[in-house]
mmCIF file of C-alpha atoms in Angstrom:
data_model
loop_
_atom_site.group_PDB
_atom_site.id
_atom_site.type_symbol
_atom_site.label_atom_id
_atom_site.label_comp_id
_atom_site.label_asym_id
_atom_site.label_seq_id
_atom_site.Cartn_x
_atom_site.Cartn_y
_atom_site.Cartn_z
ATOM 1 C CA GLN Q 1 58.622 2.392 -19.105
ATOM 2 C CA LYS Q 2 54.901 3.000 -18.980
ATOM 3 C CA GLU Q 3 53.564 4.340 -15.716
ATOM 4 C CA VAL Q 4 50.935 1.617 -15.498
ATOM 5 C CA GLU Q 5 51.491 -1.691 -17.259
ATOM 6 C CA GLN Q 6 49.171 -4.570 -17.956
ATOM 7 C CA ASN Q 7 49.506 -7.635 -20.106
ATOM 8 C CA SER Q 8 47.167 -7.101 -23.058
ATOM 9 C CA GLY Q 9 46.137 -10.761 -23.190
ATOM 10 C CA PRO Q 10 43.859 -12.319 -24.115
ATOM 11 C CA LEU Q 11 43.746 -14.270 -20.900
ATOM 12 C CA SER Q 12 41.559 -17.312 -21.438
ATOM 13 C CA VAL Q 13 40.112 -19.223 -18.495
ATOM 14 C CA PRO Q 14 37.443 -21.921 -18.340
ATOM 15 C CA GLU Q 15 34.093 -21.157 -16.780
ATOM 16 C CA GLY Q 16 34.200 -21.581 -12.997
ATOM 17 C CA ALA Q 17 37.952 -21.000 -12.727
ATOM 18 C CA ILE Q 18 39.767 -18.125 -11.050
ATOM 19 C CA ALA Q 19 40.948 -15.373 -13.367
ATOM 20 C CA SER Q 20 43.993 -13.447 -12.190
ATOM 21 C CA LEU Q 21 44.697 -10.036 -13.712
ATOM 22 C CA ASN Q 22 47.845 -8.120 -12.894
ATOM 23 C CA CYS Q 23 48.995 -4.525 -13.054
ATOM 24 C CA THR Q 24 52.304 -2.884 -12.181
ATOM 25 C CA TYR Q 25 52.962 0.806 -11.660
ATOM 26 C CA SER Q 26 56.112 2.853 -11.593
ATOM 27 C CA ASP Q 27 55.384 5.764 -9.233
ATOM 28 C CA ARG Q 28 55.964 4.772 -5.614
ATOM 29 C CA GLY Q 29 53.915 7.797 -4.553
ATOM 30 C CA SER Q 30 50.737 6.282 -6.004
ATOM 31 C CA GLN Q 31 48.132 5.883 -3.337
ATOM 32 C CA SER Q 32 44.884 4.525 -4.693
ATOM 33 C CA PHE Q 33 44.181 1.938 -7.316
ATOM 34 C CA PHE Q 34 41.104 1.129 -9.329
ATOM 35 C CA TRP Q 35 39.864 -1.657 -11.536
ATOM 36 C CA TYR Q 36 37.459 -0.974 -14.362
ATOM 37 C CA ARG Q 37 35.647 -3.443 -16.584
ATOM 38 C CA GLN Q 38 34.952 -2.475 -20.169
ATOM 39 C CA TYR Q 39 32.750 -4.490 -22.474
ATOM 40 C CA SER Q 40 33.365 -4.141 -26.176
ATOM 41 C CA GLY Q 41 31.850 -0.913 -27.478
ATOM 42 C CA LYS Q 42 30.930 0.303 -23.999
ATOM 43 C CA SER Q 43 32.419 2.721 -21.482
ATOM 44 C CA PRO Q 44 34.601 1.659 -18.546
ATOM 45 C CA GLU Q 45 32.715 0.661 -15.407
ATOM 46 C CA LEU Q 46 34.293 0.948 -11.953
ATOM 47 C CA ILE Q 47 34.273 -2.393 -10.129
ATOM 48 C CA MET Q 48 36.845 -2.152 -7.314
ATOM 49 C CA PHE Q 49 39.215 0.211 -5.602
ATOM 50 C CA ILE Q 50 41.976 -0.452 -3.066
ATOM 51 C CA TYR Q 51 44.395 1.787 -1.217
ATOM 52 C CA SER Q 52 45.843 -0.359 1.579
ATOM 53 C CA ASN Q 53 48.274 -3.228 1.278
ATOM 54 C CA GLY Q 54 46.569 -6.592 1.329
ATOM 55 C CA ASP Q 55 43.320 -7.951 -0.017
ATOM 56 C CA LYS Q 56 39.912 -6.427 -0.464
ATOM 57 C CA GLU Q 57 36.963 -8.625 -1.349
ATOM 58 C CA ASP Q 58 33.674 -7.695 -2.977
ATOM 59 C CA GLY Q 59 31.530 -10.625 -4.036
ATOM 60 C CA ARG Q 60 33.431 -12.691 -6.587
ATOM 61 C CA PHE Q 61 36.106 -10.009 -6.945
ATOM 62 C CA THR Q 62 39.247 -9.626 -4.834
ATOM 63 C CA ALA Q 63 41.710 -6.796 -5.300
ATOM 64 C CA GLN Q 64 45.225 -7.273 -3.983
ATOM 65 C CA LEU Q 65 47.765 -4.527 -3.422
ATOM 66 C CA ASN Q 66 51.473 -4.816 -2.721
ATOM 67 C CA LYS Q 67 53.035 -1.349 -2.556
ATOM 68 C CA ALA Q 68 56.538 -2.659 -1.882
ATOM 69 C CA SER Q 69 56.492 -4.593 -5.146
ATOM 70 C CA GLN Q 70 54.357 -1.973 -6.905
ATOM 71 C CA TYR Q 71 51.709 -4.270 -8.202
ATOM 72 C CA VAL Q 72 47.984 -4.575 -7.896
ATOM 73 C CA SER Q 73 45.931 -7.535 -9.017
ATOM 74 C CA LEU Q 74 42.318 -8.500 -9.503
ATOM 75 C CA LEU Q 75 41.057 -12.012 -8.902
ATOM 76 C CA ILE Q 76 37.708 -13.102 -10.268
ATOM 77 C CA ARG Q 77 36.406 -16.280 -8.656
ATOM 78 C CA ASP Q 78 33.939 -18.621 -10.347
ATOM 79 C CA SER Q 79 34.493 -16.845 -13.678
ATOM 80 C CA GLN Q 80 31.456 -16.597 -15.924
ATOM 81 C CA PRO Q 81 31.225 -15.988 -19.672
ATOM 82 C CA SER Q 82 29.643 -12.629 -18.766
ATOM 83 C CA ASP Q 83 32.975 -11.641 -17.180
ATOM 84 C CA SER Q 84 34.554 -11.644 -20.638
ATOM 85 C CA ALA Q 85 35.678 -8.045 -21.096
ATOM 86 C CA THR Q 86 38.744 -5.838 -20.954
ATOM 87 C CA TYR Q 87 39.893 -4.947 -17.454
ATOM 88 C CA LEU Q 88 41.609 -1.609 -16.959
ATOM 89 C CA CYS Q 89 43.876 -0.784 -14.055
ATOM 90 C CA ALA Q 90 44.012 2.880 -12.988
ATOM 91 C CA VAL Q 91 46.314 4.591 -10.538
ATOM 92 C CA ASN Q 92 45.636 7.778 -8.650
ATOM 93 C CA LYS Q 93 48.836 9.453 -7.677
ATOM 94 C CA GLY Q 94 48.142 10.961 -4.317
ATOM 95 C CA SER Q 95 45.685 11.584 -1.583
ATOM 96 C CA GLY Q 96 43.136 14.048 -2.876
ATOM 97 C CA THR Q 97 44.627 13.965 -6.367
ATOM 98 C CA TYR Q 98 41.940 13.776 -8.982
ATOM 99 C CA LYS Q 99 44.019 12.654 -11.949
ATOM 100 C CA TYR Q 100 44.411 9.061 -13.015
ATOM 101 C CA ILE Q 101 46.812 7.078 -15.119
ATOM 102 C CA PHE Q 102 45.314 4.093 -16.922
ATOM 103 C CA GLY Q 103 46.895 0.910 -18.143
ATOM 104 C CA THR Q 104 46.048 -0.344 -21.612
ATOM 105 C CA GLY Q 105 43.928 -3.152 -20.242
ATOM 106 C CA THR Q 106 43.874 -6.943 -20.203
ATOM 107 C CA ARG Q 107 41.335 -8.744 -22.315
ATOM 108 C CA LEU Q 108 39.714 -11.640 -20.460
ATOM 109 C CA LYS Q 109 37.894 -14.482 -22.214
ATOM 110 C CA VAL Q 110 35.916 -16.916 -20.095
ATOM 111 C CA LEU Q 111 35.250 -20.096 -22.049
ATOM 112 C CA ALA Q 112 31.929 -21.863 -21.518
ATOM 113 C CA ASP X 1 25.842 6.038 -14.917
ATOM 114 C CA ALA X 2 26.507 9.086 -12.670
ATOM 115 C CA GLY X 3 24.138 11.167 -14.801
ATOM 116 C CA ILE X 4 26.595 11.721 -17.651
ATOM 117 C CA THR X 5 25.506 12.113 -21.247
ATOM 118 C CA GLN X 6 27.591 12.781 -24.333
ATOM 119 C CA SER X 7 26.555 14.173 -27.666
ATOM 120 C CA PRO X 8 26.767 13.293 -30.415
ATOM 121 C CA ARG X 9 27.293 9.574 -29.886
ATOM 122 C CA HIS X 10 28.635 9.064 -33.381
ATOM 123 C CA LYS X 11 30.083 11.546 -35.833
ATOM 124 C CA VAL X 12 31.821 11.369 -39.187
ATOM 125 C CA THR X 13 33.533 14.517 -40.335
ATOM 126 C CA GLU X 14 36.053 15.623 -42.907
ATOM 127 C CA THR X 15 39.647 16.640 -42.332
ATOM 128 C CA GLY X 16 39.968 20.330 -41.572
ATOM 129 C CA THR X 17 36.484 20.861 -40.208
ATOM 130 C CA PRO X 18 35.836 22.020 -36.623
ATOM 131 C CA VAL X 19 34.096 19.571 -34.299
ATOM 132 C CA THR X 20 32.623 20.102 -30.836
ATOM 133 C CA LEU X 21 31.724 17.282 -28.501
ATOM 134 C CA ARG X 22 29.520 17.912 -25.504
ATOM 135 C CA CYS X 23 29.516 16.318 -22.079
ATOM 136 C CA HIS X 24 26.598 17.011 -19.771
ATOM 137 C CA GLN X 25 26.239 15.964 -16.155
ATOM 138 C CA THR X 26 23.303 16.405 -13.839
ATOM 139 C CA GLU X 27 24.852 15.866 -10.399
ATOM 140 C CA ASN X 28 26.909 19.020 -9.878
ATOM 141 C CA HIS X 29 30.304 17.303 -9.951
ATOM 142 C CA ARG X 30 33.242 19.649 -9.768
ATOM 143 C CA TYR X 31 35.775 17.596 -11.732
ATOM 144 C CA MET X 32 35.253 16.651 -15.357
ATOM 145 C CA TYR X 33 37.579 15.025 -17.866
ATOM 146 C CA TRP X 34 37.961 14.267 -21.543
ATOM 147 C CA TYR X 35 39.808 11.100 -22.589
ATOM 148 C CA ARG X 36 40.440 9.443 -25.893
ATOM 149 C CA GLN X 37 40.769 5.687 -26.244
ATOM 150 C CA ASP X 38 42.738 4.048 -29.021
ATOM 151 C CA PRO X 39 43.898 0.451 -29.492
ATOM 152 C CA GLY X 40 47.289 -0.080 -27.895
ATOM 153 C CA HIS X 41 47.192 3.227 -26.043
ATOM 154 C CA GLY X 42 44.396 2.797 -23.578
ATOM 155 C CA LEU X 43 42.707 5.815 -22.084
ATOM 156 C CA ARG X 44 44.660 9.031 -22.438
ATOM 157 C CA LEU X 45 43.713 12.288 -20.768
ATOM 158 C CA ILE X 46 43.146 15.219 -23.137
ATOM 159 C CA HIS X 47 41.949 17.984 -20.808
ATOM 160 C CA TYR X 48 40.279 18.227 -17.465
ATOM 161 C CA SER X 49 38.349 20.792 -15.474
ATOM 162 C CA TYR X 50 38.326 21.476 -11.764
ATOM 163 C CA GLY X 51 35.577 24.070 -11.828
ATOM 164 C CA VAL X 52 33.719 26.544 -13.994
ATOM 165 C CA LYS X 53 36.236 28.218 -16.299
ATOM 166 C CA ASP X 54 39.072 26.247 -14.645
ATOM 167 C CA THR X 55 40.685 23.818 -17.046
ATOM 168 C CA ASP X 56 44.092 22.284 -17.624
ATOM 169 C CA LYS X 57 45.876 20.157 -20.168
ATOM 170 C CA GLY X 58 46.332 16.444 -20.047
ATOM 171 C CA GLU X 59 48.930 14.300 -21.793
ATOM 172 C CA VAL X 60 47.524 14.556 -25.345
ATOM 173 C CA SER X 61 46.087 18.074 -25.530
ATOM 174 C CA ASP X 62 47.598 19.232 -28.844
ATOM 175 C CA GLY X 63 44.862 20.024 -31.361
ATOM 176 C CA TYR X 64 42.130 20.154 -28.719
ATOM 177 C CA SER X 65 40.570 22.928 -26.680
ATOM 178 C CA VAL X 66 37.928 22.843 -23.972
ATOM 179 C CA SER X 67 35.484 25.149 -22.300
ATOM 180 C CA ARG X 68 33.372 24.983 -19.195
ATOM 181 C CA SER X 69 31.060 27.941 -18.798
ATOM 182 C CA LYS X 70 28.706 26.170 -16.397
ATOM 183 C CA THR X 71 29.087 23.273 -13.981
ATOM 184 C CA GLU X 72 27.043 20.810 -15.962
ATOM 185 C CA ASP X 73 28.659 21.179 -19.384
ATOM 186 C CA PHE X 74 32.204 20.461 -20.552
ATOM 187 C CA LEU X 75 32.879 20.969 -24.252
ATOM 188 C CA LEU X 76 35.738 19.508 -26.259
ATOM 189 C CA THR X 77 36.601 21.216 -29.546
ATOM 190 C CA LEU X 78 38.775 19.993 -32.357
ATOM 191 C CA GLU X 79 39.570 23.244 -34.148
ATOM 192 C CA SER X 80 40.601 21.541 -37.393
ATOM 193 C CA ALA X 81 40.042 17.809 -37.299
ATOM 194 C CA THR X 82 42.746 15.450 -38.548
ATOM 195 C CA SER X 83 42.631 11.731 -39.270
ATOM 196 C CA SER X 84 44.822 11.093 -36.223
ATOM 197 C CA GLN X 85 41.946 12.352 -34.085
ATOM 198 C CA THR X 86 39.743 9.469 -35.166
ATOM 199 C CA SER X 87 39.033 7.826 -31.835
ATOM 200 C CA VAL X 88 36.489 7.088 -29.160
ATOM 201 C CA TYR X 89 36.114 10.012 -26.781
ATOM 202 C CA PHE X 90 34.964 9.537 -23.211
ATOM 203 C CA CYS X 91 33.882 12.158 -20.763
ATOM 204 C CA ALA X 92 34.259 11.385 -17.072
ATOM 205 C CA ILE X 93 33.509 12.915 -13.729
ATOM 206 C CA SER X 94 35.141 12.191 -10.418
ATOM 207 C CA GLU X 95 33.396 12.033 -7.114
ATOM 208 C CA LEU X 96 35.168 12.459 -3.802
ATOM 209 C CA ARG X 97 34.495 9.855 -1.189
ATOM 210 C CA THR X 98 36.060 8.797 2.051
ATOM 211 C CA SER X 99 36.836 5.198 2.841
ATOM 212 C CA GLY X 100 38.474 4.121 6.067
ATOM 213 C CA GLY X 101 39.833 7.613 6.619
ATOM 214 C CA ALA X 102 41.308 7.878 3.114
ATOM 215 C CA LEU X 103 40.198 10.398 0.520
ATOM 216 C CA LEU X 104 39.462 8.848 -2.857
ATOM 217 C CA TYR X 105 38.279 10.251 -6.134
ATOM 218 C CA GLU X 106 36.158 7.683 -7.937
ATOM 219 C CA GLN X 107 35.888 8.288 -11.645
ATOM 220 C CA TYR X 108 32.803 7.485 -13.705
ATOM 221 C CA PHE X 109 32.509 7.576 -17.442
ATOM 222 C CA GLY X 110 29.943 8.710 -19.949
ATOM 223 C CA PRO X 111 28.811 6.457 -22.820
ATOM 224 C CA GLY X 112 31.409 7.758 -25.282
ATOM 225 C CA THR X 113 31.458 9.405 -28.710
ATOM 226 C CA ARG X 114 32.854 7.591 -31.699
ATOM 227 C CA LEU X 115 34.468 10.162 -34.014
ATOM 228 C CA THR X 116 35.705 9.341 -37.482
ATOM 229 C CA VAL X 117 37.699 11.918 -39.432
ATOM 230 C CA THR X 118 37.920 11.112 -43.142
#
């Protein structure tokens, strides 16, 4: 079992819809969780982090964390073609720990 | 972009030759990392550094060495390149921040180096 798992996709959604990206992790000791966006041929870009159970909103993005079920998700509201990218989930294992485990990413396609 | 540059950005080399990739940062970050990214494998940690001359291995360190003689530079060396080391290499730094009483390390990436070993 991989430590951080994501569906590789592609996930296709129409423009204006909500895109829902999911990530599960295996280590119950994991404490902080990050979402990165990566455009083709570019480097990963940090877009959200979350460390408490529940929802965290930032503009059109909402991160959701459920530690009991060991999953974290990213919702993108009003999806735009410019949101088409690969989204990487990353898990940081402990408070003050500076090492991350990355999922393989989910490719999102927003159809105009 | 957290002041991270990588050089070279593209390199083609032959099997068996040594290759050194350079990561340079301008903001005095303590922690630096080298990852490789391959289809189906995602980002995998090669080596990381937690200070000048302080380095440790990641999950895919075989065939790679690193050095950090000053804060701003982190070098990745392939002593004898193999075709399996064809990949995109990313350097990253992490920055400590506090949020709601929690300590978090946010990681930021350089632009990447595309290495092809023929």
